């Protein structure tokens, strides 16, 4: 699960045609398992500027 706050969603909506943004989430931040799970959402413009590419990655480390 990856959710955005209202402010973060506003940032995505207000992106210009050539702008990008990235959001990071660690579900265990502040706990003993901090850093084991890394979730990143990247929003990048398409090369022709006609839209955006959304890339969600989930990394697990031992």
C-alpha positions as semicolon CSV with decimal commas, in nm:
position;residue;x (nm);y (nm);z (nm)
1;X;0,000;0,000;0,000
2;X;0,124;0,347;-0,088
3;X;-0,090;0,651;-0,020
4;X;-0,032;1,022;-0,070
5;X;-0,140;1,304;0,158
6;X;-0,364;1,578;0,024
7;X;-0,061;1,810;-0,002
8;X;0,143;1,547;-0,190
9;X;-0,143;1,481;-0,431
10;X;-0,170;1,855;-0,486
11;X;0,198;1,856;-0,578
12;X;0,139;1,586;-0,840
13;X;-0,163;1,765;-0,985
14;X;0,023;2,097;-1,012
15;X;0,326;1,956;-1,196
16;X;0,419;2,140;-1,513
17;X;0,467;1,951;-1,839
18;X;0,842;1,906;-1,785
19;X;0,851;1,871;-1,404
20;X;0,892;1,557;-1,196
21;X;0,858;1,461;-0,830
22;X;0,942;1,173;-0,599
23;X;0,788;1,048;-0,275
24;X;0,956;0,812;-0,026
25;X;0,789;0,599;0,242
26;X;0,939;0,373;0,509
27;X;0,652;0,196;0,692
28;X;0,884;0,112;0,982
29;X;1,033;0,459;1,033
30;X;1,112;0,514;1,400
31;X;1,097;0,141;1,477
32;X;1,360;-0,132;1,502
33;X;1,291;-0,245;1,143
34;X;1,351;0,104;0,998
35;X;1,515;0,087;0,656
36;X;1,410;-0,271;0,578
37;X;1,132;-0,161;0,341
38;X;1,170;0,130;0,102
39;X;0,879;0,244;-0,113
40;X;0,935;0,514;-0,376
41;X;0,683;0,673;-0,611
42;X;0,835;0,871;-0,900
43;X;0,629;1,087;-1,134
44;X;0,821;1,186;-1,448
45;X;0,713;1,356;-1,771
46;X;0,695;1,157;-2,093
47;X;0,966;1,254;-2,345
48;X;0,714;1,425;-2,573
49;X;0,550;1,613;-2,283
50;X;0,209;1,458;-2,351
51;X;0,167;1,306;-2,004
52;X;0,341;1,150;-1,706
53;X;0,494;0,814;-1,620
54;X;0,422;0,682;-1,267
55;X;0,677;0,436;-1,129
56;X;0,623;0,269;-0,790
57;X;0,908;0,060;-0,652
58;X;0,923;-0,148;-0,336
59;X;1,263;-0,258;-0,204
60;X;1,326;-0,503;0,077
61;X;1,664;-0,529;0,248
62;X;1,772;-0,784;0,504
